[in-house]
Coordinates of C-alpha atoms and ligand atoms in Angstrom, one line a residue:
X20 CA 0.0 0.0 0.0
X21 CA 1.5 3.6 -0.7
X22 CA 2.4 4.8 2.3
X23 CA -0.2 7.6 4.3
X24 CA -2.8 7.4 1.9
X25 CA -5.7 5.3 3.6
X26 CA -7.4 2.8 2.3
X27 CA -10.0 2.5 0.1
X28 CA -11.4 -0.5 0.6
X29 CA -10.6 -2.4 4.2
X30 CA -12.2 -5.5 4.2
X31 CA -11.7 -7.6 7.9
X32 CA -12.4 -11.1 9.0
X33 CA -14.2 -12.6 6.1
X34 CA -15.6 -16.0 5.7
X35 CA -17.6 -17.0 3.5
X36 CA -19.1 -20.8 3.1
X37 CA -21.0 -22.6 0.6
X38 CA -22.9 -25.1 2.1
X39 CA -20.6 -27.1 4.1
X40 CA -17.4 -25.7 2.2
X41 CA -15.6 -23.3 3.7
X42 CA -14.3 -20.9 0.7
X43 CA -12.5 -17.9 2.7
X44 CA -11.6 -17.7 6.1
X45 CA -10.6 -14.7 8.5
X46 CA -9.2 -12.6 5.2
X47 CA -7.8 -9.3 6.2
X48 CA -7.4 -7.0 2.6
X49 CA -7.1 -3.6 1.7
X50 CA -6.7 -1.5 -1.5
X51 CA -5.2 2.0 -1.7
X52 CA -6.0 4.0 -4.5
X53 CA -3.2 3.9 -7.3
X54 CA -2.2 0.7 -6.1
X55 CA -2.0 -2.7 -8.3
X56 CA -2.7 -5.2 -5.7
X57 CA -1.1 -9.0 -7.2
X58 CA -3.2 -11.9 -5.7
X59 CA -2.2 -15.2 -5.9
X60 CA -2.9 -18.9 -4.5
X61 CA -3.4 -22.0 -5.7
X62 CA -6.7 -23.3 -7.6
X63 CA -9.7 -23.4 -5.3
X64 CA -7.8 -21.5 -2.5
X65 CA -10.6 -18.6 -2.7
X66 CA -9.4 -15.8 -4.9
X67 CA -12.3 -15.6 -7.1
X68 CA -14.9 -15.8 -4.0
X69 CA -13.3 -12.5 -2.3
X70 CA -13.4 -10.8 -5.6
X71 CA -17.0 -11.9 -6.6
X72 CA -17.9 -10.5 -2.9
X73 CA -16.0 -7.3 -3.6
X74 CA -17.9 -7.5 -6.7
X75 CA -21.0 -7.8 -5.0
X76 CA -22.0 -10.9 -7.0
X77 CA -21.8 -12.8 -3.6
X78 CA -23.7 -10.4 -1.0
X79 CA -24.1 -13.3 1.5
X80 CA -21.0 -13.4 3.9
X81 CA -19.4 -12.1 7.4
X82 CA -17.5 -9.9 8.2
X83 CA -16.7 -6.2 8.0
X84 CA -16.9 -4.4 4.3
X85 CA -15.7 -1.2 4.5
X86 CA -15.5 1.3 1.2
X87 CA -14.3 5.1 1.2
X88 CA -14.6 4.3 5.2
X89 CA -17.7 3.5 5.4
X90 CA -19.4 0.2 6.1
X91 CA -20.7 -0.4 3.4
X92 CA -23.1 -3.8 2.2
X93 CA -23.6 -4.5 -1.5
X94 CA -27.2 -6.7 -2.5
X95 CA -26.1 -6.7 -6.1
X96 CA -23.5 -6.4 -9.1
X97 CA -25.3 -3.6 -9.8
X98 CA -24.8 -1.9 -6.5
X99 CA -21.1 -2.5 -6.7
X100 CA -20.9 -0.9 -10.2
X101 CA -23.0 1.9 -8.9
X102 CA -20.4 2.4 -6.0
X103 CA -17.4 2.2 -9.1
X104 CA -16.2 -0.9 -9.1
X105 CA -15.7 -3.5 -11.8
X106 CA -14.3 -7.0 -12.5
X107 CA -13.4 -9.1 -15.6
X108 CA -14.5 -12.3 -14.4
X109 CA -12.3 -15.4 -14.8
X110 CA -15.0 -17.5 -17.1
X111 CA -15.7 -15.4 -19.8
X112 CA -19.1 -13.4 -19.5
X113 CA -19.4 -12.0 -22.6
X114 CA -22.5 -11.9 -24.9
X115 CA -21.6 -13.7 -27.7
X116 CA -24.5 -12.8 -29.6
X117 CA -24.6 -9.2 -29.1
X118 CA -22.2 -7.0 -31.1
X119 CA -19.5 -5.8 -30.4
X120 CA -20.0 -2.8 -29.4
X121 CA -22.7 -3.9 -28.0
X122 CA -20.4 -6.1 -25.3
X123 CA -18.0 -2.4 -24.6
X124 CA -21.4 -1.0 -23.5
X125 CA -23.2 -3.8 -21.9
X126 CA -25.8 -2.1 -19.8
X127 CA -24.6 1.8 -20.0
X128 CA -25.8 2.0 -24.1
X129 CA -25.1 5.9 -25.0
X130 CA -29.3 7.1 -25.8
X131 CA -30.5 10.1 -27.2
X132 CA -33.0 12.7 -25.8
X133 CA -36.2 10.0 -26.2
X134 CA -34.4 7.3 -24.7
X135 CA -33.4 5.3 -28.3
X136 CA -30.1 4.1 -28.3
X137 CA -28.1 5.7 -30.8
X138 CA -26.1 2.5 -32.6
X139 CA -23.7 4.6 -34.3
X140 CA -22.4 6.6 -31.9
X141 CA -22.3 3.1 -29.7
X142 CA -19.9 1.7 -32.7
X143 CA -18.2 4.6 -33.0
X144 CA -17.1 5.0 -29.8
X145 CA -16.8 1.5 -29.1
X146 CA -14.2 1.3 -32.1
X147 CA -12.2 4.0 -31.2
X148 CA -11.9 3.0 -27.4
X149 CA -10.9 -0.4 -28.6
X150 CA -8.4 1.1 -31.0
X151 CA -7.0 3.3 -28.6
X152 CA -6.5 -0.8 -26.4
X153 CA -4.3 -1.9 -30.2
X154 CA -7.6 -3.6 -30.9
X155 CA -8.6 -3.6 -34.5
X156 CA -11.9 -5.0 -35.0
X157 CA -15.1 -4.2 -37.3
X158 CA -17.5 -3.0 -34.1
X159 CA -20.7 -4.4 -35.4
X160 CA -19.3 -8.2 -35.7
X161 CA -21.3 -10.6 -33.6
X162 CA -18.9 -11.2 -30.5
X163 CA -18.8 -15.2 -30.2
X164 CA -17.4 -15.0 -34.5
X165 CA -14.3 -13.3 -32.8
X166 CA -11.4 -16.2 -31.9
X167 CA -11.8 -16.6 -27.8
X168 CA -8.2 -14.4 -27.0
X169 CA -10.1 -11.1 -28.9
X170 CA -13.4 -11.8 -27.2
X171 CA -11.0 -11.8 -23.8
X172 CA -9.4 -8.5 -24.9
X173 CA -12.6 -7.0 -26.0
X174 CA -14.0 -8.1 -22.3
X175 CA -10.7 -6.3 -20.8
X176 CA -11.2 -3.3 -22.5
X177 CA -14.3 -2.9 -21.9
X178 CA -14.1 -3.2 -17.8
X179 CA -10.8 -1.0 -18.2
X180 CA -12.3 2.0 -20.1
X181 CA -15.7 1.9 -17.7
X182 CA -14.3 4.5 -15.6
X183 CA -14.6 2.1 -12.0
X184 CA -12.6 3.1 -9.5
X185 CA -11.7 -0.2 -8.3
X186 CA -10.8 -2.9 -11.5
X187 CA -10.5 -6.3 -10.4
X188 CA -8.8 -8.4 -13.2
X189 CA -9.4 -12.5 -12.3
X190 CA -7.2 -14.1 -14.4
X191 CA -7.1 -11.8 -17.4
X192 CA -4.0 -13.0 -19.4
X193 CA -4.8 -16.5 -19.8
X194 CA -5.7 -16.1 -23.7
X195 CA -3.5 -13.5 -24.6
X196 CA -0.1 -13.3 -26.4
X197 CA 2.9 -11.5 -25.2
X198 CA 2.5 -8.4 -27.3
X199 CA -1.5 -7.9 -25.6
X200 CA -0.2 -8.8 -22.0
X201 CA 2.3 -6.1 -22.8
X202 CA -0.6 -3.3 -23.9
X203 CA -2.6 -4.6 -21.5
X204 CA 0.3 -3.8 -18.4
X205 CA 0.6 -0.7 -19.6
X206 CA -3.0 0.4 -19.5
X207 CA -3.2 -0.8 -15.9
X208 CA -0.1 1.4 -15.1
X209 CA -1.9 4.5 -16.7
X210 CA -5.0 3.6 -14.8
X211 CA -3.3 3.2 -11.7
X212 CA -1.2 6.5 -12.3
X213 CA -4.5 8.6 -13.0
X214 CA -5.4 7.0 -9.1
X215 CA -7.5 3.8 -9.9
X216 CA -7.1 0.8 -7.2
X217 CA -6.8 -3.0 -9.0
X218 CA -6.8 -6.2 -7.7
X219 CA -4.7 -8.6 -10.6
X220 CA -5.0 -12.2 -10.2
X221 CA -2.8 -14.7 -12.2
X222 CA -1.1 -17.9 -12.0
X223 CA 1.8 -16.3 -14.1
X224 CA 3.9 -15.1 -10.7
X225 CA 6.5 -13.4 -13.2
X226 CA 3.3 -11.2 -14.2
X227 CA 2.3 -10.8 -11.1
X228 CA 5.9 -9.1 -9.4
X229 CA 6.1 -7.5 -12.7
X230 CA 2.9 -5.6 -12.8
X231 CA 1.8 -5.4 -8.6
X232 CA 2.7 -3.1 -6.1
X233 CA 1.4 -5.6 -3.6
X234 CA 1.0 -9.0 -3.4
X235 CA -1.1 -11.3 -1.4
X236 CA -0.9 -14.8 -1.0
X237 CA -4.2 -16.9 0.0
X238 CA -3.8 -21.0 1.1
X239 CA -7.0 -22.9 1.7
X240 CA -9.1 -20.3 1.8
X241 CA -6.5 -18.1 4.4
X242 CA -4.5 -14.9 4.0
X243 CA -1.2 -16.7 4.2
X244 CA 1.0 -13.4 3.2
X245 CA 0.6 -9.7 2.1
X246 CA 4.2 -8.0 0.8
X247 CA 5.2 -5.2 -1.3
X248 CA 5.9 -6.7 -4.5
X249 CA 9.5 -5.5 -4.7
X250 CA 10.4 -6.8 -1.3
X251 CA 9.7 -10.6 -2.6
X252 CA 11.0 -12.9 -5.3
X253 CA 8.9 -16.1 -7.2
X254 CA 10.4 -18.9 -4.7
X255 CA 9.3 -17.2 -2.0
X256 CA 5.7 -16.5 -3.2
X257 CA 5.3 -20.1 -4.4
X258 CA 6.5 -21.6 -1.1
X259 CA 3.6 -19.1 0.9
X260 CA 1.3 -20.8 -2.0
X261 CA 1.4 -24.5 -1.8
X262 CA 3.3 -24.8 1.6
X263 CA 7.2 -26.1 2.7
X264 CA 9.0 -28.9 1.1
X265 CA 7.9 -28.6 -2.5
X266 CA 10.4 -25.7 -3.7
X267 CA 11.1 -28.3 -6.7
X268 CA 7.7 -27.7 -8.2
X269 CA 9.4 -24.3 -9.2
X270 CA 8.8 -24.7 -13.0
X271 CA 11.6 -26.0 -14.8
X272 CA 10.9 -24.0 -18.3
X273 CA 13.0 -20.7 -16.9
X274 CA 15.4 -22.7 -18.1
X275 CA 16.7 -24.2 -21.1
X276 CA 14.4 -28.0 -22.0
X277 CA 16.4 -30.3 -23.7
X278 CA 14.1 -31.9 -26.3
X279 CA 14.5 -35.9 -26.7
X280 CA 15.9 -37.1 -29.6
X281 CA 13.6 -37.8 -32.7
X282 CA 11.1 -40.1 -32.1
X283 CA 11.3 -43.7 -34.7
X284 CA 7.8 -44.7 -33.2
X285 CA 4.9 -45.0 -36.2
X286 CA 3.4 -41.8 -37.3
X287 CA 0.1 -42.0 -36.1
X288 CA -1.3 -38.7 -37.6
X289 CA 0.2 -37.1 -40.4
X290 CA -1.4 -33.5 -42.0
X291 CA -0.1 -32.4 -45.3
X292 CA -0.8 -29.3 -47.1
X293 CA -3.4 -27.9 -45.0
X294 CA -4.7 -25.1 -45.9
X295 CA -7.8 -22.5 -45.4
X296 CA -9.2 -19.1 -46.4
X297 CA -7.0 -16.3 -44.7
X298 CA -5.8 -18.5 -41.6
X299 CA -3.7 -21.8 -42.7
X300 CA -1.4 -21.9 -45.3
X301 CA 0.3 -25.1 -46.4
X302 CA 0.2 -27.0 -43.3
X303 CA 2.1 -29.9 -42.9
X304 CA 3.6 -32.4 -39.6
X305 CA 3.5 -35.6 -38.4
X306 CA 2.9 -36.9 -34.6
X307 CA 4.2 -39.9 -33.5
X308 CA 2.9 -43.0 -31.0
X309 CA 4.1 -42.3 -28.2
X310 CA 5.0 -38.5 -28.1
X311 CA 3.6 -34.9 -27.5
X312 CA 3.8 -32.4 -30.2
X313 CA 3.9 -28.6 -29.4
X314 CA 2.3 -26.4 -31.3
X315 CA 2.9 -22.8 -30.2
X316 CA 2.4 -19.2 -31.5
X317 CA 0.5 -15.8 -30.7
X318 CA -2.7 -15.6 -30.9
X319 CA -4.3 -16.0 -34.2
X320 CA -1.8 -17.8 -35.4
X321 CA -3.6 -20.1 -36.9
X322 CA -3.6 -22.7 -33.9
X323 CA -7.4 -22.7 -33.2
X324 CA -8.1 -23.3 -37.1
X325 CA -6.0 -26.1 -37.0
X326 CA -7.4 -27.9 -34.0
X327 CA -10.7 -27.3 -35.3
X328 CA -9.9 -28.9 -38.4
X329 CA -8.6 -31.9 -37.2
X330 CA -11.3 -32.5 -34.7
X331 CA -13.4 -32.2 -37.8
X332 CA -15.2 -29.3 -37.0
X333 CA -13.6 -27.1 -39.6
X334 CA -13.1 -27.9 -43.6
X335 CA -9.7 -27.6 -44.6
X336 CA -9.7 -26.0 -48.8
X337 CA -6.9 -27.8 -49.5
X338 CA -4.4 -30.7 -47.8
X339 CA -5.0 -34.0 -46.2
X340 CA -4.8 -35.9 -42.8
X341 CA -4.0 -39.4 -42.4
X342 CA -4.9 -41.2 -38.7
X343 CA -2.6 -44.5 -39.0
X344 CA -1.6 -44.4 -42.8
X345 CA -5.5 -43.8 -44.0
X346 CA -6.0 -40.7 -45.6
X347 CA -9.5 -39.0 -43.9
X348 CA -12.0 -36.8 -45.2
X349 CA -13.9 -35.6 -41.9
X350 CA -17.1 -34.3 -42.3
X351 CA -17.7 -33.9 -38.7
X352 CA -16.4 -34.2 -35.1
X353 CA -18.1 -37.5 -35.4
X354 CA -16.2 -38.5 -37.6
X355 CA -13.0 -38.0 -36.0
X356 CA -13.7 -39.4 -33.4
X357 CA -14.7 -42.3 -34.9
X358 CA -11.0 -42.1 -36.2
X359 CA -9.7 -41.9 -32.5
X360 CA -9.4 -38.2 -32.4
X361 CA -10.0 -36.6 -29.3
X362 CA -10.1 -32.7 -28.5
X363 CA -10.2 -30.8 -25.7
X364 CA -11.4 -26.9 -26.6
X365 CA -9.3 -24.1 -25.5
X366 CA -13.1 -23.2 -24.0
X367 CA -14.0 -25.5 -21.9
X368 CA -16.7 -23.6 -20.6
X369 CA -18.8 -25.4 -24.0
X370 CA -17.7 -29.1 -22.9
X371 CA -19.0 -29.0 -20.0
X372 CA -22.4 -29.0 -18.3
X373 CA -22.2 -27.0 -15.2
X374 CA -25.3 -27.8 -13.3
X375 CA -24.5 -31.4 -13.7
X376 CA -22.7 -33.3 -11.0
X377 CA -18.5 -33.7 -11.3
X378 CA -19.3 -37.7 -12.2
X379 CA -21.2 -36.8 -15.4
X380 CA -19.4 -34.9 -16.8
X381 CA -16.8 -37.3 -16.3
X382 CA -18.4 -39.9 -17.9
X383 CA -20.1 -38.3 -20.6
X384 CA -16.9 -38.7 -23.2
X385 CA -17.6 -42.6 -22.4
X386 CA -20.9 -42.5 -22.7
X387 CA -20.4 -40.6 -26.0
X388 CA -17.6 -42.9 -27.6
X389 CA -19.0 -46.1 -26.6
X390 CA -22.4 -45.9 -27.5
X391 CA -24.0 -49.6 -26.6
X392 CA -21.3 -49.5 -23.3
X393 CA -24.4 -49.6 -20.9
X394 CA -23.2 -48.1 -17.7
X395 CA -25.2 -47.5 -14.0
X396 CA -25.0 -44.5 -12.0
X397 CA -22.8 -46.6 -9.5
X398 CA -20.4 -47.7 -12.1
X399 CA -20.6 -43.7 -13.3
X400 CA -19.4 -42.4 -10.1
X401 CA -16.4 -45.3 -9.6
X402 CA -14.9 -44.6 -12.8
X403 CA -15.3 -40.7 -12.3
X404 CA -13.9 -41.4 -8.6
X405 CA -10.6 -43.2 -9.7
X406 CA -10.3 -40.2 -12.1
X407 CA -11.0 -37.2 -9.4
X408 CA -8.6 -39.3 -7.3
X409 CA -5.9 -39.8 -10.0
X410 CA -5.9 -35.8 -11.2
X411 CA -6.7 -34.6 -7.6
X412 CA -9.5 -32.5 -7.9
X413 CA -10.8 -30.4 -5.2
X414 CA -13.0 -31.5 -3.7
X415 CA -12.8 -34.7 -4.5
X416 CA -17.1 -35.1 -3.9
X417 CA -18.4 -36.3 -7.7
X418 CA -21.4 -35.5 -6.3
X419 CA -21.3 -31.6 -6.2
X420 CA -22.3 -29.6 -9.7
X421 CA -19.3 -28.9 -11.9
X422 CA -20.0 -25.1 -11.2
X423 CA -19.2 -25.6 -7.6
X424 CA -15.4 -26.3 -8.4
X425 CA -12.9 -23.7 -8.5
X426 CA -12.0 -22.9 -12.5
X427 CA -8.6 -24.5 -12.7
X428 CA -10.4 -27.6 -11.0
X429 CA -13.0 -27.5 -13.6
X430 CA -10.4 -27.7 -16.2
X431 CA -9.2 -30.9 -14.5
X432 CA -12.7 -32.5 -14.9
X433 CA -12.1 -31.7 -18.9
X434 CA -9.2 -33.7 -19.4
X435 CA -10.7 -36.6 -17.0
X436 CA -13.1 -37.0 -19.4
X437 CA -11.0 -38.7 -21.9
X438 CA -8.6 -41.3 -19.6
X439 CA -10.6 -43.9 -19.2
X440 CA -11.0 -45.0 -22.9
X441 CA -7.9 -43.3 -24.4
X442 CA -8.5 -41.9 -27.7
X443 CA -5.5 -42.3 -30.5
X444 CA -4.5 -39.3 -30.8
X445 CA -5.3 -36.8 -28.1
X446 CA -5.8 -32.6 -29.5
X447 CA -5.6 -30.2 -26.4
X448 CA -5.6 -26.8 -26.8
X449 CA -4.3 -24.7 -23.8
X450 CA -4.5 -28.1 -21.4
X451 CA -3.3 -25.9 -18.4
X452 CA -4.5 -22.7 -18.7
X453 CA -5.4 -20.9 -15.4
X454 CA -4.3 -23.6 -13.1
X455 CA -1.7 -23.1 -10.7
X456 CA 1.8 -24.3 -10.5
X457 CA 0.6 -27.6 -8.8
X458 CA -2.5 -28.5 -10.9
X459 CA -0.4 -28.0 -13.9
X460 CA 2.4 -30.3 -12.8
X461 CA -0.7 -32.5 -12.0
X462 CA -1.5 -32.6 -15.5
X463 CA 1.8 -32.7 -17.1
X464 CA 2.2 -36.0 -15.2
X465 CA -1.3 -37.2 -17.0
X466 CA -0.1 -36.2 -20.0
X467 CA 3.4 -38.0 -19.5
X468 CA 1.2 -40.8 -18.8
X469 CA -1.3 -41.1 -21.4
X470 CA 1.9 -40.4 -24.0
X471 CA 3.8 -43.5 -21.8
X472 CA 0.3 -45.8 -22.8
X473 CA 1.2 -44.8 -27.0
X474 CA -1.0 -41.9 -27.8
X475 CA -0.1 -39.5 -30.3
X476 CA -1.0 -36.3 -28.5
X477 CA -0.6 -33.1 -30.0
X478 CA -0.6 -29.6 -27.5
X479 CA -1.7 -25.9 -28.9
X480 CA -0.5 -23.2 -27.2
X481 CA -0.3 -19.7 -26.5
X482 CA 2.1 -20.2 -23.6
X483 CA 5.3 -20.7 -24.3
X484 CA 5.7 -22.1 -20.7
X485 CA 3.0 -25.1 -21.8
X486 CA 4.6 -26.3 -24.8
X487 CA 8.1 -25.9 -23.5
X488 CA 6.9 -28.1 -20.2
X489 CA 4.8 -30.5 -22.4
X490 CA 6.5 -31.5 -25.8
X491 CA 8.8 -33.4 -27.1
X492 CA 9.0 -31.7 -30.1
X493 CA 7.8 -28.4 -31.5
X494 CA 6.7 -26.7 -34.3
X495 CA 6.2 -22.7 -34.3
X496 CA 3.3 -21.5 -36.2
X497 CA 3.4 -18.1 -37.7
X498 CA 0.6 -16.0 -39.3
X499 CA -0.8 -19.7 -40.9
X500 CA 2.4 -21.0 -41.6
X501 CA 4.9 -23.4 -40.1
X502 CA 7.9 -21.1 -39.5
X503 CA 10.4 -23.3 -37.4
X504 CA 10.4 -26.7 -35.9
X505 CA 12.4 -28.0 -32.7
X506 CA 13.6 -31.2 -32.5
X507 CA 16.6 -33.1 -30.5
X508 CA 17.8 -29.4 -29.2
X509 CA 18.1 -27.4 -26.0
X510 CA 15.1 -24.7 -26.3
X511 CA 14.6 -21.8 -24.3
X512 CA 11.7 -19.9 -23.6
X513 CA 13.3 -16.4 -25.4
X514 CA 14.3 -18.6 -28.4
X515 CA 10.8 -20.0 -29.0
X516 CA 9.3 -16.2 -28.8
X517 CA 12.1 -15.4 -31.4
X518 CA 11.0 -17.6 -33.7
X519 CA 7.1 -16.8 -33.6
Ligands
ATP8 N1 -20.8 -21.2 -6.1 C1 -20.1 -22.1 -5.4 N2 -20.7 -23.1 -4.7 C2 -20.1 -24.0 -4.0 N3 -18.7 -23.9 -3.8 C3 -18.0 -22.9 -4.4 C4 -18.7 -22.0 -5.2 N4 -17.8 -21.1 -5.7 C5 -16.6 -21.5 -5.1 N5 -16.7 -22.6 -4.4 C6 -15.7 -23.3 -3.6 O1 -14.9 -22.4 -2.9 C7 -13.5 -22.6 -2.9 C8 -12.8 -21.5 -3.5 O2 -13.1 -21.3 -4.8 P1 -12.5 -20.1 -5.7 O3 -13.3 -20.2 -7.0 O4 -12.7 -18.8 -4.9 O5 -11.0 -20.5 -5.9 P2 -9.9 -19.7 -6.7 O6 -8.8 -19.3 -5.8 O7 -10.5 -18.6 -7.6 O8 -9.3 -20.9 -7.7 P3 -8.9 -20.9 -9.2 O9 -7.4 -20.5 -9.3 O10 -9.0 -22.4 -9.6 O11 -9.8 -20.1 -10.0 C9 -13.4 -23.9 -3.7 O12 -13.3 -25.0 -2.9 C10 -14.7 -24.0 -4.6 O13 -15.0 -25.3 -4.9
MG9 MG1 -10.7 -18.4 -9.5

């Protein structure tokens, strides 16, 4: 907090349950304005649940709330915007359907004299604002046509430039590339500069002593540590995160990942000459039985077409895919999986079904692949109960509703889906985005495994850290294109950003 200026918000001693899980307990926070307050902890430790209160989307808890000192209560989201303060929520809450300019002016539409609202002014505006963000985009597109990282940007800007007071950012970087987390730090310095208070969540700790003034560490629902950024290095913050004694989950990929030698194993899916309309041009690799294939670049790169197409949900123009030495024409997602082609979306939020319990949606992938597999509700909950066990979710009860789990948990349940009947070759886009540093070692170890059993498994991803933790080999994908591929070589995580 900068020293004598008092605090704007000073929140004391709040818990917060759900049902008979307790999400926050005791938490001491306050925000000065012009501060960037870093929060970090690992998934499920409560993060989100203090900033939906703050938010005012939870008006339920104990405890003392006080704003501009003043106790103050909030029954709504609308009463906390009302009061100035905003939040980008961690699951995307856009309206996909709406514009988008529409989506920049969700709920405060510009309106003339008699109440109309005046569209374009609204896309005007809404374009320029964007623009001024290093977003170029035609204002009256439909928002879910957008690729997911623009939709995330659009969603940013939108929060950023609603003149709040307080800006709570949960988890805003997880789809973007270098260059936008870049723009996006510096708009949060200018906001904070002109006197705004924001709370920044992430799992990226670099980003988080790079861009915070403070930084708080929660553990199991408990304020475990509160420090001026500058005072503290990543170790340190890491330990206060996930406890003593496991300083050697401390990602590897800060420094240089010696790829295997070249793999001899079959080539179990094999893409040549891809290409499509303005987004993949002359596409071609192989991935092997047995090994993980990287697949990195910024954002709209191209990555998201080519998942799409070999998951069967996108037409390539030209090119062909073979799946074990048969050349494939899919005409659906059926189809590919009927080839043994799995895929795991970069939005998971559209694979699963939130108001179902953890077990179902675990089981659903079986359910789906092995039609006349009969299976009963008992036999549901085993499977999904060796798989919660196996990825440790938290909580481990298959019973609760999907939306009950924190999101890096949630993500968990989207990868369980598909160990129990392994697929041939496995497609995951962005398999660890937004968990912490020990649900993502949690699923690099699935993935080690399933790639140990002979899948083919090919990883997309925007995070240099992912691919560099994950493959074997990797090819860079620029503007459509393959521009690079590493094989049998030390990589670091500055010469994969080179080469995209
Ligand atoms: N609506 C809800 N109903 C029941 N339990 C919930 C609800 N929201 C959160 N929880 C529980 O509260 C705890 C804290 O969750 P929260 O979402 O705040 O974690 P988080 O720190 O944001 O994690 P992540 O990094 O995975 O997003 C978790 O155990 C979660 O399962
Ligand atoms: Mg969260």
């Amino acid at each position: 907090m900068p020293q004598g200026s008092s605090p704007l918000l000073e929140l004391t001693q709040i818990t917060k349950a759900f049902g008979g899980v307790e999400a926050l307990r005791g938490i001491d926070f306050a925000l000065s304005p012009g501060e960037i307050h870093g929060l970090v902890g690992e998934n499920g430790a409560g993060k989100s649940t203090l900033m939906k209160i703050i938010a005012g989307v939870h008006p339920e808890f104990s405890g003392r709330f006080m704003l501009d000192g003043r106790e103050t209560r909030f029954r709504s989201t609308r009463d906390a915007r009302a009061a100035g303060i905003a939040m980008v929520h961690q699951e995307l809450s856009v309206a996909p359907d709406l514009s988008v300019a529409e989506n920049v002016f969700l709920g405060v539409q510009p309106t003339n004299a008699l109440g109309f609202v005046q569209w374009r002014r609204m896309a005007r505006e809404a374009g320029e604002q964007l623009s001024r963000f290093g977003i170029d985009v035609d204002p009256t597109a439909r928002l879910g046509d957008l690729p997911i990282g623009l939709q995330q940007l659009i969603e940013i800007a939108r929060v950023l430039f609603s003149g709040a007071r307080i800006i709570i950012l949960d988890e805003p970087t997880s789809a973007l590339s270098p260059p936008e987390v870049e723009r996006l730090f510096a708009t949060l310095r200018r906001l904070r500069d002109a006197g705004s208070a924001i709370i920044f969540i992430s799992h990226f700790i670099e980003d988080i002593l790079g861009i915070s003034d403070t930084v708080t560490v929660f553990r199991n629902g408990r304020k475990v540590m509160d420090t001026a950024a500058g005072a503290t290095i990543k170790a340190t913050l890491i330990e206060a995160m996930i406890g003593k004694g496991r300083e050697a989950l401390e990602e590897t990929y800060t420094h240089d990942v010696a790829l295997p030698a070249p793999s001899e194993t079959p080539v179990v899916l094999e893409a040549s000459g891809l290409s499509l309309a303005r987004s993949l041009n002359d596409v071609s690799f192989q991935a092997r039985a047995g090994e993980v294939l990287g697949v990195y670049g910024f954002m709209g790169c191209g990555q998201l077409e080519l998942a799409r197409i070999l998951f069967g949900k996108l037409k390539p123009d030209r090119g062909q895919l073979q799946v074990a030495g048969e050349t494939k024409a899919f005409g659906s997602t059926a189809d590919a999986r009927r080839a043994g082609i799995a895929f795991v979306p970069e939005s998971r939020r559209a694979m699963l079904f939130h108001q179902e319990p953890v077990y179902k949606n675990v089981s659903i992938s079986i359910l789906d692949r092995i039609s006349s597999l009969w299976l009963k509700p008992s036999q549901e909950r085993e499977i999904a109960m060796r798989q919660v066990e196996q990825l440790q979710i938290r909580p481990s009860a298959v019973e609760l509703d999907l939306g009950m789990l924190s999101g890096g948990n949630q993500q968990k349940v989207a990868l369980a889906k598909w160990l129990t009947f392994p697929p041939r070759v496995l497609v995951l886009c962005e398999p660890t985005r937004g968990m912490d540093v020990g649900a993502k070692n949690d699923v690099i170890h699935i993935i080690r495994h399933l790639r140990e059993q002979g899948l083919a498994i090919v990883v997309l991803s925007t995070e240099p850290e992912t691919v560099l933790s994950l493959a074997d080999r990797i090819i860079v994908l620029k503007r459509g294109a393959v521009v690079r591929e590493f094989t049998g070589e030390k990589i670091s995580k500055d010469r994969l950003l080179e080469a995209a």
